[in-house]
Amino acid sequence: MQYHIFNDDWLLDKLYKLDTPCYVYDSKLLEDNLANLNLQIRNCLDYQAVVHYALKANDNQELFTIIKKHNLGVDCVSGGEVEYARRAGFSASDIVFAGVGKTDNEIIQALKQKIYCFNVESQQELEVINQLAAQEGLIASIMLRVNPDIDAKTHKSISTGKYDNKFGMPFSQIIDIVNNLRNYLNIKLIGLHYHIGSQICDLSVYKELALVVSKHYQKLESYGVILSDLNLGGGLGVNYSEPEINPLSNFADYFSILNKNLTINKNIILHFELGRSIVAQCGVLLSSVLYTKQTSHTKFVILDAGMNDLMRPALYNASHKIKVLKQSDIYDYYDVVGPICESTDIFAKQVKLASPVRGDKVVIYTTGAYGYVLANTYNKRDKIREYVY
Ligand code: LLP
């Protein structure tokens, strides 16, 4: 296999040199994925397009530098992220700023820097931005975030585009706002923003999104509102069960299905906010077996990594491929758990493993997105380390 992180010998070598647990990132895989992303933008889209990297997925500085080199913008969801992106050398015009709870201070700082736009999530937020922009003598470029009530067919905890989610506004409210835009003197509406969920694997969801976006665009056009931009969010899913089969994301199908189903002016600038599909597969979590034990029903493998290091399984019941790095003909079924004093500290239940023993090395794949960023020091543990190769 061409990538280090899918080469067991390379991993074992690293595992004996590094203290576990730790995250290891494969920069070559990330570079190839980004090159493919830019290629597919050119091949599959009839529009000018900007991909904003969703910084929340992984804010590792070295990876961020690689991402910058490939000409992406940044999707930020806090003043801290805006500041971090600026410090990493991104220009303000590369930055879009989303989130349902922007503080006054975050808005003022972003306004002063002249970011590309705010993705506005409620009428009240729009009023506050208008008022703060007036106070600063500035005009705020904004997109209105639409909640299109689309089922993203993903885990309910990472679905954002249904009416019972806190994100965005129903299109009827958008119409009301647009009809009253003249009252917002310090606002410049440039487009609509959509982000309906994460880890979306059923691409027909994106067809549905493109059809709804086109309908909304045409409706506003019929009111004489001319938009210059549309932001279709992110959410493209990755292969957690067999990462080595799809190390690179399927950007071609993703862009093609959107392109085919959009009926909007070809001069529109499209924006995307991709996180997971850019960084998930380039990261693995390396760990060691501390103990094994057996109760009346279950065989347990206890790792030195815990839910504080990788929260996804405990938070969303997420499943990641797990492998014991050794050759063995003897396999059995184990619950793989961490050392944290919580019953939810489980990485996988009844997973087939090559009979692990104390000291064996274990890899948890596809942890480049929403891994380290969610890690914490619960139980007074050290913050897990990251290494980029
Ligand atoms: N845009 C907005 C407004 C978002 O809220 C998100 C993710 C993205 C873009 C990027 O979505 P992506 O392309 O990465 O799917 N911690 C969860 C995922 C939370 C996603 C939060 N928002 C997990 O580990 O599955």
Short mmCIF file of C-alpha atoms and ligand atoms in Angstrom, two decimals:
data_model
loop_
_atom_site.label_atom_id
_atom_site.label_comp_id
_atom_site.label_asym_id
_atom_site.label_seq_id
_atom_site.Cartn_x
_atom_site.Cartn_y
_atom_site.Cartn_z
CA MET A 1 0.00 0.00 0.00
CA GLN A 2 1.40 3.38 -0.99
CA TYR A 3 0.58 5.16 2.29
CA HIS A 4 2.59 4.69 5.50
CA ILE A 5 -0.42 4.47 7.76
CA PHE A 6 -1.69 1.39 5.94
CA ASN A 7 1.73 -0.29 6.11
CA ASP A 8 1.89 -2.45 9.25
CA ASP A 9 5.69 -2.63 9.35
CA TRP A 10 6.03 1.14 9.13
CA LEU A 11 3.42 1.55 11.87
CA LEU A 12 5.14 -0.98 14.11
CA ASP A 13 8.43 0.82 13.71
CA LYS A 14 6.76 4.09 14.73
CA LEU A 15 4.90 2.39 17.55
CA TYR A 16 8.10 1.18 19.15
CA LYS A 17 9.65 4.65 18.89
CA LEU A 18 6.72 6.77 20.07
CA ASP A 19 4.94 6.79 23.40
CA THR A 20 1.38 5.62 23.03
CA PRO A 21 -1.34 6.69 22.83
CA CYS A 22 -0.73 9.19 20.04
CA TYR A 23 -2.13 10.37 16.75
CA VAL A 24 -0.02 9.86 13.64
CA TYR A 25 -0.81 11.71 10.42
CA ASP A 26 0.31 10.79 6.92
CA SER A 27 1.11 14.03 5.11
CA LYS A 28 1.44 12.28 1.73
CA LEU A 29 -2.11 10.99 1.99
CA LEU A 30 -3.34 14.47 2.88
CA GLU A 31 -1.42 16.02 -0.03
CA ASP A 32 -2.84 13.47 -2.49
CA ASN A 33 -6.36 14.00 -1.17
CA LEU A 34 -6.05 17.77 -1.57
CA ALA A 35 -4.58 17.46 -5.07
CA ASN A 36 -7.50 15.21 -5.97
CA LEU A 37 -9.93 17.73 -4.46
CA ASN A 38 -8.59 20.54 -6.63
CA LEU A 39 -8.54 18.30 -9.69
CA GLN A 40 -12.18 17.30 -9.23
CA ILE A 41 -13.25 20.92 -8.72
CA ARG A 42 -11.78 21.65 -12.14
CA ASN A 43 -13.16 18.48 -13.75
CA CYS A 44 -16.65 18.30 -12.32
CA LEU A 45 -17.90 21.82 -11.65
CA ASP A 46 -19.11 24.35 -14.20
CA TYR A 47 -18.73 27.10 -11.62
CA GLN A 48 -16.01 29.07 -9.91
CA ALA A 49 -15.66 27.32 -6.57
CA VAL A 50 -13.90 27.84 -3.26
CA VAL A 51 -13.48 25.07 -0.71
CA HIS A 52 -13.25 26.35 2.84
CA TYR A 53 -11.56 23.83 5.10
CA ALA A 54 -13.72 23.25 8.20
CA LEU A 55 -11.00 23.95 10.74
CA LYS A 56 -12.98 22.36 13.56
CA ALA A 57 -12.23 18.91 12.08
CA ASN A 58 -8.50 19.12 12.83
CA ASP A 59 -6.50 22.21 13.72
CA ASN A 60 -3.04 20.65 13.71
CA GLN A 61 -0.66 23.38 12.57
CA GLU A 62 1.42 21.27 10.17
CA LEU A 63 -1.66 19.86 8.48
CA PHE A 64 -3.17 23.34 8.28
CA THR A 65 -0.02 24.58 6.54
CA ILE A 66 -0.36 21.80 3.94
CA ILE A 67 -4.02 22.69 3.47
CA LYS A 68 -3.12 26.35 2.94
CA LYS A 69 -0.57 25.37 0.29
CA HIS A 70 -3.41 23.83 -1.71
CA ASN A 71 -5.28 27.15 -1.87
CA LEU A 72 -8.24 26.40 0.32
CA GLY A 73 -10.14 28.97 2.36
CA VAL A 74 -11.25 28.36 5.94
CA ASP A 75 -14.65 27.75 7.51
CA CYS A 76 -14.52 29.09 11.09
CA VAL A 77 -17.04 28.72 13.89
CA SER A 78 -15.50 30.91 16.57
CA GLY A 79 -13.40 34.02 16.98
CA GLY A 80 -10.59 31.73 18.13
CA GLU A 81 -10.67 29.89 14.82
CA VAL A 82 -10.70 33.15 12.85
CA GLU A 83 -7.65 34.32 14.79
CA TYR A 84 -5.89 30.96 14.35
CA ALA A 85 -6.51 31.02 10.58
CA ARG A 86 -5.21 34.57 10.32
CA ARG A 87 -2.08 33.66 12.29
CA ALA A 88 -1.55 30.70 9.95
CA GLY A 89 -1.36 33.20 7.09
CA PHE A 90 -4.83 32.96 5.57
CA SER A 91 -6.14 36.30 4.41
CA ALA A 92 -9.40 37.57 5.86
CA SER A 93 -11.06 37.24 2.47
CA ASP A 94 -10.43 33.45 2.65
CA ILE A 95 -12.57 33.13 5.78
CA VAL A 96 -16.27 32.42 6.27
CA PHE A 97 -17.69 32.50 9.79
CA ALA A 98 -20.65 30.29 10.82
CA GLY A 99 -22.21 29.28 14.14
CA VAL A 100 -25.49 29.91 15.93
CA GLY A 101 -23.94 31.78 18.86
CA LYS A 102 -21.43 34.38 17.71
CA THR A 103 -20.60 36.84 20.50
CA ASP A 104 -20.55 40.62 19.98
CA ASN A 105 -16.80 40.63 20.39
CA GLU A 106 -16.31 37.84 17.85
CA ILE A 107 -18.50 39.72 15.38
CA ILE A 108 -16.66 43.02 15.87
CA GLN A 109 -13.24 41.42 15.44
CA ALA A 110 -14.33 39.58 12.28
CA LEU A 111 -15.93 42.76 10.91
CA LYS A 112 -12.77 44.76 11.48
CA GLN A 113 -10.71 42.13 9.70
CA LYS A 114 -13.13 42.18 6.75
CA ILE A 115 -13.70 38.43 6.48
CA TYR A 116 -15.39 37.16 3.31
CA CYS A 117 -18.76 36.74 5.00
CA PHE A 118 -20.76 35.80 8.06
CA ASN A 119 -23.08 32.83 7.69
CA VAL A 120 -26.02 34.19 9.64
CA GLU A 121 -28.18 31.72 11.54
CA SER A 122 -31.10 33.83 12.89
CA GLN A 123 -32.90 37.12 12.39
CA GLN A 124 -31.72 38.35 15.77
CA GLU A 125 -28.11 37.63 14.85
CA LEU A 126 -28.62 39.62 11.64
CA GLU A 127 -29.92 42.57 13.64
CA VAL A 128 -26.93 42.42 15.98
CA ILE A 129 -24.45 42.22 13.08
CA ASN A 130 -26.19 45.16 11.39
CA GLN A 131 -26.05 47.20 14.57
CA LEU A 132 -22.39 46.37 15.29
CA ALA A 133 -21.41 47.07 11.68
CA ALA A 134 -23.15 50.46 11.89
CA GLN A 135 -21.30 51.20 15.12
CA GLU A 136 -17.98 50.38 13.42
CA GLY A 137 -18.89 52.24 10.23
CA LEU A 138 -18.57 49.04 8.19
CA ILE A 139 -20.69 46.93 5.85
CA ALA A 140 -21.01 43.24 6.75
CA SER A 141 -21.12 40.74 3.88
CA ILE A 142 -23.43 37.92 4.83
CA MET A 143 -25.02 34.71 3.66
CA LEU A 144 -28.23 33.60 5.30
CA ARG A 145 -28.14 30.02 6.54
CA VAL A 146 -31.16 28.12 5.34
CA ASN A 147 -32.48 25.10 7.21
CA PRO A 148 -33.99 23.19 4.27
CA ASP A 149 -35.54 20.39 6.38
CA ILE A 150 -33.62 17.70 4.49
CA ASP A 151 -32.87 14.35 6.07
CA ALA A 152 -29.11 13.87 5.61
CA LYS A 153 -29.52 10.12 6.31
CA THR A 154 -26.70 10.19 8.83
CA HIS A 155 -26.33 9.77 12.60
CA LYS A 156 -28.92 11.93 14.38
CA SER A 157 -26.24 13.65 16.48
CA ILE A 158 -24.47 15.01 13.40
CA SER A 159 -27.54 15.93 11.36
CA THR A 160 -28.08 19.70 11.05
CA GLY A 161 -30.60 20.31 8.27
CA LYS A 162 -33.92 19.28 9.83
CA TYR A 163 -36.37 21.69 11.44
CA ASP A 164 -35.72 20.25 14.91
CA ASN A 165 -32.01 21.17 14.62
CA LYS A 166 -30.86 24.54 15.99
CA PHE A 167 -29.12 25.53 12.77
CA GLY A 168 -30.24 28.06 10.15
CA MET A 169 -33.72 29.36 9.37
CA PRO A 170 -36.65 27.96 7.39
CA PHE A 171 -36.84 29.45 3.90
CA SER A 172 -40.08 31.26 4.80
CA GLN A 173 -38.12 33.33 7.34
CA ILE A 174 -35.42 34.01 4.77
CA ILE A 175 -38.10 35.47 2.48
CA ASP A 176 -39.30 37.75 5.30
CA ILE A 177 -35.76 38.96 5.91
CA VAL A 178 -35.11 39.51 2.23
CA ASN A 179 -38.33 41.53 1.94
CA ASN A 180 -37.07 43.79 4.73
CA LEU A 181 -33.44 44.04 3.67
CA ARG A 182 -33.70 47.79 3.14
CA ASN A 183 -33.94 48.11 6.94
CA TYR A 184 -30.48 46.58 7.34
CA LEU A 185 -28.35 49.43 6.09
CA ASN A 186 -25.02 47.91 7.08
CA ILE A 187 -25.68 44.46 5.64
CA LYS A 188 -24.79 43.22 2.17
CA LEU A 189 -26.54 39.95 1.35
CA ILE A 190 -24.34 37.97 -1.03
CA GLY A 191 -25.83 34.50 -0.82
CA LEU A 192 -27.46 31.60 0.96
CA HIS A 193 -25.69 29.03 3.10
CA TYR A 194 -26.60 25.37 3.65
CA HIS A 195 -24.99 22.65 5.74
CA ILE A 196 -27.27 19.72 6.41
CA GLY A 197 -25.06 17.29 8.29
CA SER A 198 -21.85 15.33 8.48
CA GLN A 199 -20.70 11.85 7.39
CA ILE A 200 -23.21 11.82 4.53
CA CYS A 201 -22.64 8.66 2.50
CA ASP A 202 -25.87 8.50 0.53
CA LEU A 203 -25.05 10.92 -2.29
CA SER A 204 -28.72 11.19 -3.32
CA VAL A 205 -28.96 13.55 -0.33
CA TYR A 206 -26.79 16.01 -2.29
CA LYS A 207 -29.09 15.73 -5.28
CA GLU A 208 -31.97 16.69 -3.03
CA LEU A 209 -29.93 19.57 -1.62
CA ALA A 210 -29.01 20.89 -5.09
CA LEU A 211 -32.66 20.78 -6.19
CA VAL A 212 -33.81 22.68 -3.09
CA VAL A 213 -30.98 25.23 -3.38
CA SER A 214 -31.92 25.87 -7.03
CA LYS A 215 -35.56 26.34 -6.07
CA HIS A 216 -34.63 28.86 -3.38
CA TYR A 217 -32.25 30.69 -5.70
CA GLN A 218 -34.93 30.97 -8.39
CA LYS A 219 -37.52 32.15 -5.90
CA LEU A 220 -35.26 34.98 -4.70
CA GLU A 221 -34.41 35.84 -8.29
CA SER A 222 -38.12 36.16 -9.03
CA TYR A 223 -38.22 38.76 -6.22
CA GLY A 224 -35.42 40.66 -7.92
CA VAL A 225 -32.78 39.55 -5.43
CA ILE A 226 -29.56 38.79 -7.28
CA LEU A 227 -27.16 36.59 -5.34
CA SER A 228 -23.48 36.31 -6.23
CA ASP A 229 -22.62 33.32 -4.02
CA LEU A 230 -24.04 30.05 -2.71
CA ASN A 231 -22.48 27.99 0.07
CA LEU A 232 -23.40 24.30 -0.03
CA GLY A 233 -21.62 23.38 3.22
CA GLY A 234 -19.77 20.13 3.67
CA GLY A 235 -20.58 16.76 5.15
CA LEU A 236 -19.19 14.33 2.59
CA GLY A 237 -18.73 10.98 4.32
CA VAL A 238 -15.68 8.70 4.43
CA ASN A 239 -15.21 4.94 4.63
CA TYR A 240 -14.73 4.05 8.30
CA SER A 241 -15.05 0.29 7.90
CA GLU A 242 -12.45 -0.18 5.14
CA PRO A 243 -10.26 2.94 5.07
CA GLU A 244 -7.49 1.37 2.97
CA ILE A 245 -9.97 0.89 0.11
CA ASN A 246 -10.88 4.60 -0.01
CA PRO A 247 -7.94 6.58 1.37
CA LEU A 248 -8.94 9.44 -0.94
CA SER A 249 -12.44 10.91 -0.77
CA ASN A 250 -14.89 10.57 -3.58
CA PHE A 251 -14.91 14.25 -4.52
CA ALA A 252 -15.65 13.43 -8.16
CA ASP A 253 -19.09 11.95 -7.46
CA TYR A 254 -19.84 14.58 -4.82
CA PHE A 255 -19.18 17.55 -7.11
CA SER A 256 -20.74 15.86 -10.13
CA ILE A 257 -24.05 15.16 -8.46
CA LEU A 258 -24.29 18.74 -7.21
CA ASN A 259 -23.24 20.18 -10.55
CA LYS A 260 -25.76 18.09 -12.44
CA ASN A 261 -28.69 19.10 -10.25
CA LEU A 262 -28.04 22.81 -9.80
CA THR A 263 -30.04 25.11 -12.03
CA ILE A 264 -28.58 28.48 -11.16
CA ASN A 265 -26.71 31.22 -12.96
CA LYS A 266 -23.28 29.96 -14.05
CA ASN A 267 -21.66 33.14 -12.69
CA ILE A 268 -22.49 32.17 -9.13
CA ILE A 269 -19.46 31.48 -6.96
CA LEU A 270 -19.95 28.17 -5.15
CA HIS A 271 -18.53 27.64 -1.68
CA PHE A 272 -18.00 24.36 0.14
CA GLU A 273 -17.06 23.68 3.74
CA LEU A 274 -15.38 20.30 3.88
CA GLY A 275 -13.72 18.94 6.99
CA ARG A 276 -13.92 15.19 7.50
CA SER A 277 -13.49 14.26 3.83
CA ILE A 278 -10.21 16.21 3.77
CA VAL A 279 -8.49 14.97 6.93
CA ALA A 280 -10.22 11.87 8.35
CA GLN A 281 -8.29 9.19 6.48
CA CYS A 282 -4.84 10.70 6.96
CA GLY A 283 -4.89 10.08 10.73
CA VAL A 284 -4.59 6.98 12.90
CA LEU A 285 -4.60 6.60 16.65
CA LEU A 286 -1.81 4.37 17.90
CA SER A 287 -2.25 2.56 21.17
CA SER A 288 -0.89 -0.34 23.24
CA VAL A 289 -2.69 -3.15 24.99
CA LEU A 290 -2.39 -2.68 28.76
CA TYR A 291 -4.37 -5.70 29.87
CA THR A 292 -6.72 -8.40 28.68
CA LYS A 293 -9.39 -9.95 30.84
CA GLN A 294 -12.40 -12.17 30.59
CA THR A 295 -15.71 -12.03 32.43
CA SER A 296 -18.39 -14.70 32.21
CA HIS A 297 -19.67 -13.30 28.90
CA THR A 298 -17.03 -11.05 27.46
CA LYS A 299 -13.37 -10.90 26.58
CA PHE A 300 -11.97 -7.38 27.07
CA VAL A 301 -8.91 -5.69 25.63
CA ILE A 302 -7.92 -2.67 27.71
CA LEU A 303 -5.96 -0.06 25.76
CA ASP A 304 -3.83 2.81 26.98
CA ALA A 305 -6.02 5.11 24.82
CA GLY A 306 -9.35 6.17 26.26
CA MET A 307 -12.52 8.02 25.35
CA ASN A 308 -10.76 11.24 26.36
CA ASP A 309 -8.32 10.70 23.47
CA LEU A 310 -10.94 9.72 20.88
CA MET A 311 -14.49 10.62 21.82
CA ARG A 312 -16.35 9.63 18.67
CA PRO A 313 -17.32 6.08 19.72
CA ALA A 314 -18.57 7.23 23.15
CA LEU A 315 -20.29 10.35 21.80
CA TYR A 316 -21.94 9.06 18.64
CA ASN A 317 -21.56 5.31 18.83
CA ALA A 318 -19.18 5.80 15.94
CA SER A 319 -17.35 2.77 14.66
CA HIS A 320 -13.71 2.82 13.54
CA LYS A 321 -11.67 -0.01 12.10
CA ILE A 322 -9.39 -1.45 14.80
CA LYS A 323 -6.45 -3.74 14.19
CA VAL A 324 -3.87 -5.51 16.39
CA LEU A 325 -0.55 -5.18 14.60
CA LYS A 326 0.69 -8.73 14.54
CA GLN A 327 0.49 -11.89 12.49
CA SER A 328 -1.70 -14.53 14.06
CA ASP A 329 -3.90 -17.39 12.97
CA ILE A 330 -5.94 -17.19 16.15
CA TYR A 331 -8.80 -14.73 16.14
CA ASP A 332 -11.54 -14.08 18.66
CA TYR A 333 -14.17 -11.47 19.52
CA TYR A 334 -13.35 -8.73 22.03
CA ASP A 335 -14.75 -5.56 23.52
CA VAL A 336 -12.04 -2.94 23.06
CA VAL A 337 -12.11 -0.44 25.92
CA GLY A 338 -10.04 2.34 27.46
CA PRO A 339 -8.85 2.98 31.01
CA ILE A 340 -11.33 5.77 31.87
CA CYS A 341 -13.71 5.33 34.80
CA GLU A 342 -16.83 5.43 32.62
CA SER A 343 -18.83 2.57 31.18
CA THR A 344 -19.07 4.42 27.86
CA ASP A 345 -15.30 4.23 27.45
CA ILE A 346 -15.65 1.64 24.70
CA PHE A 347 -14.07 1.81 21.24
CA ALA A 348 -15.82 -1.25 19.84
CA LYS A 349 -17.91 -4.18 20.98
CA GLN A 350 -17.35 -7.74 19.84
CA VAL A 351 -14.76 -6.92 17.23
CA LYS A 352 -12.71 -9.71 15.67
CA LEU A 353 -9.02 -9.35 16.62
CA ALA A 354 -5.79 -11.34 16.37
CA SER A 355 -5.62 -12.61 19.98
CA PRO A 356 -4.19 -9.57 21.73
CA VAL A 357 -1.82 -9.80 24.69
CA ARG A 358 -0.28 -7.19 26.98
CA GLY A 359 2.11 -4.95 25.04
CA ASP A 360 0.59 -5.59 21.61
CA LYS A 361 0.19 -2.55 19.41
CA VAL A 362 -3.24 -1.49 18.20
CA VAL A 363 -4.28 0.94 15.45
CA ILE A 364 -7.58 2.79 15.30
CA TYR A 365 -8.05 4.10 11.77
CA THR A 366 -9.76 7.14 10.24
CA THR A 367 -9.16 9.37 13.22
CA GLY A 368 -7.79 12.43 11.41
CA ALA A 369 -11.12 14.28 11.74
CA TYR A 370 -12.81 15.10 15.04
CA GLY A 371 -10.19 13.08 16.91
CA TYR A 372 -7.50 15.22 18.54
CA VAL A 373 -9.71 18.35 18.49
CA LEU A 374 -12.24 16.65 20.78
CA ALA A 375 -9.59 15.11 23.04
CA ASN A 376 -9.39 16.26 26.64
CA THR A 377 -7.59 15.49 29.88
CA TYR A 378 -10.47 13.84 31.77
CA ASN A 379 -9.22 11.72 34.69
CA LYS A 380 -6.17 14.03 34.80
CA ARG A 381 -4.60 12.26 31.85
CA ASP A 382 -2.02 13.93 29.62
CA LYS A 383 -3.35 15.48 26.41
CA ILE A 384 -2.62 12.98 23.66
CA ARG A 385 0.25 13.89 21.33
CA GLU A 386 0.24 14.23 17.53
CA TYR A 387 2.99 13.41 15.01
CA VAL A 388 3.02 14.28 11.33
CA TYR A 389 5.08 12.19 8.88
N1 LLP B 1 -19.89 23.54 7.94
C1 LLP B 1 -20.55 23.63 9.10
C2 LLP B 1 -21.42 24.78 9.33
C3 LLP B 1 -20.41 22.61 10.06
O1 LLP B 1 -21.09 22.71 11.20
C4 LLP B 1 -19.56 21.51 9.80
C5 LLP B 1 -19.40 20.44 10.79
C6 LLP B 1 -18.87 21.48 8.59
C7 LLP B 1 -19.06 22.51 7.67
C8 LLP B 1 -17.91 20.37 8.22
O2 LLP B 1 -18.57 19.15 8.08
P1 LLP B 1 -17.75 17.86 7.55
O3 LLP B 1 -17.37 18.11 6.11
O4 LLP B 1 -16.57 17.70 8.42
O5 LLP B 1 -18.71 16.75 7.71
N2 LLP B 1 -17.83 15.72 15.70
C9 LLP B 1 -18.69 15.04 14.74
C10 LLP B 1 -18.92 15.87 13.51
C11 LLP B 1 -19.47 17.25 13.82
C12 LLP B 1 -19.61 18.12 12.60
C13 LLP B 1 -19.79 19.52 13.00
N3 LLP B 1 -19.99 20.44 11.92
C14 LLP B 1 -18.09 13.69 14.40
O6 LLP B 1 -17.04 13.34 14.93
O7 LLP B 1 -18.68 12.93 13.61
#
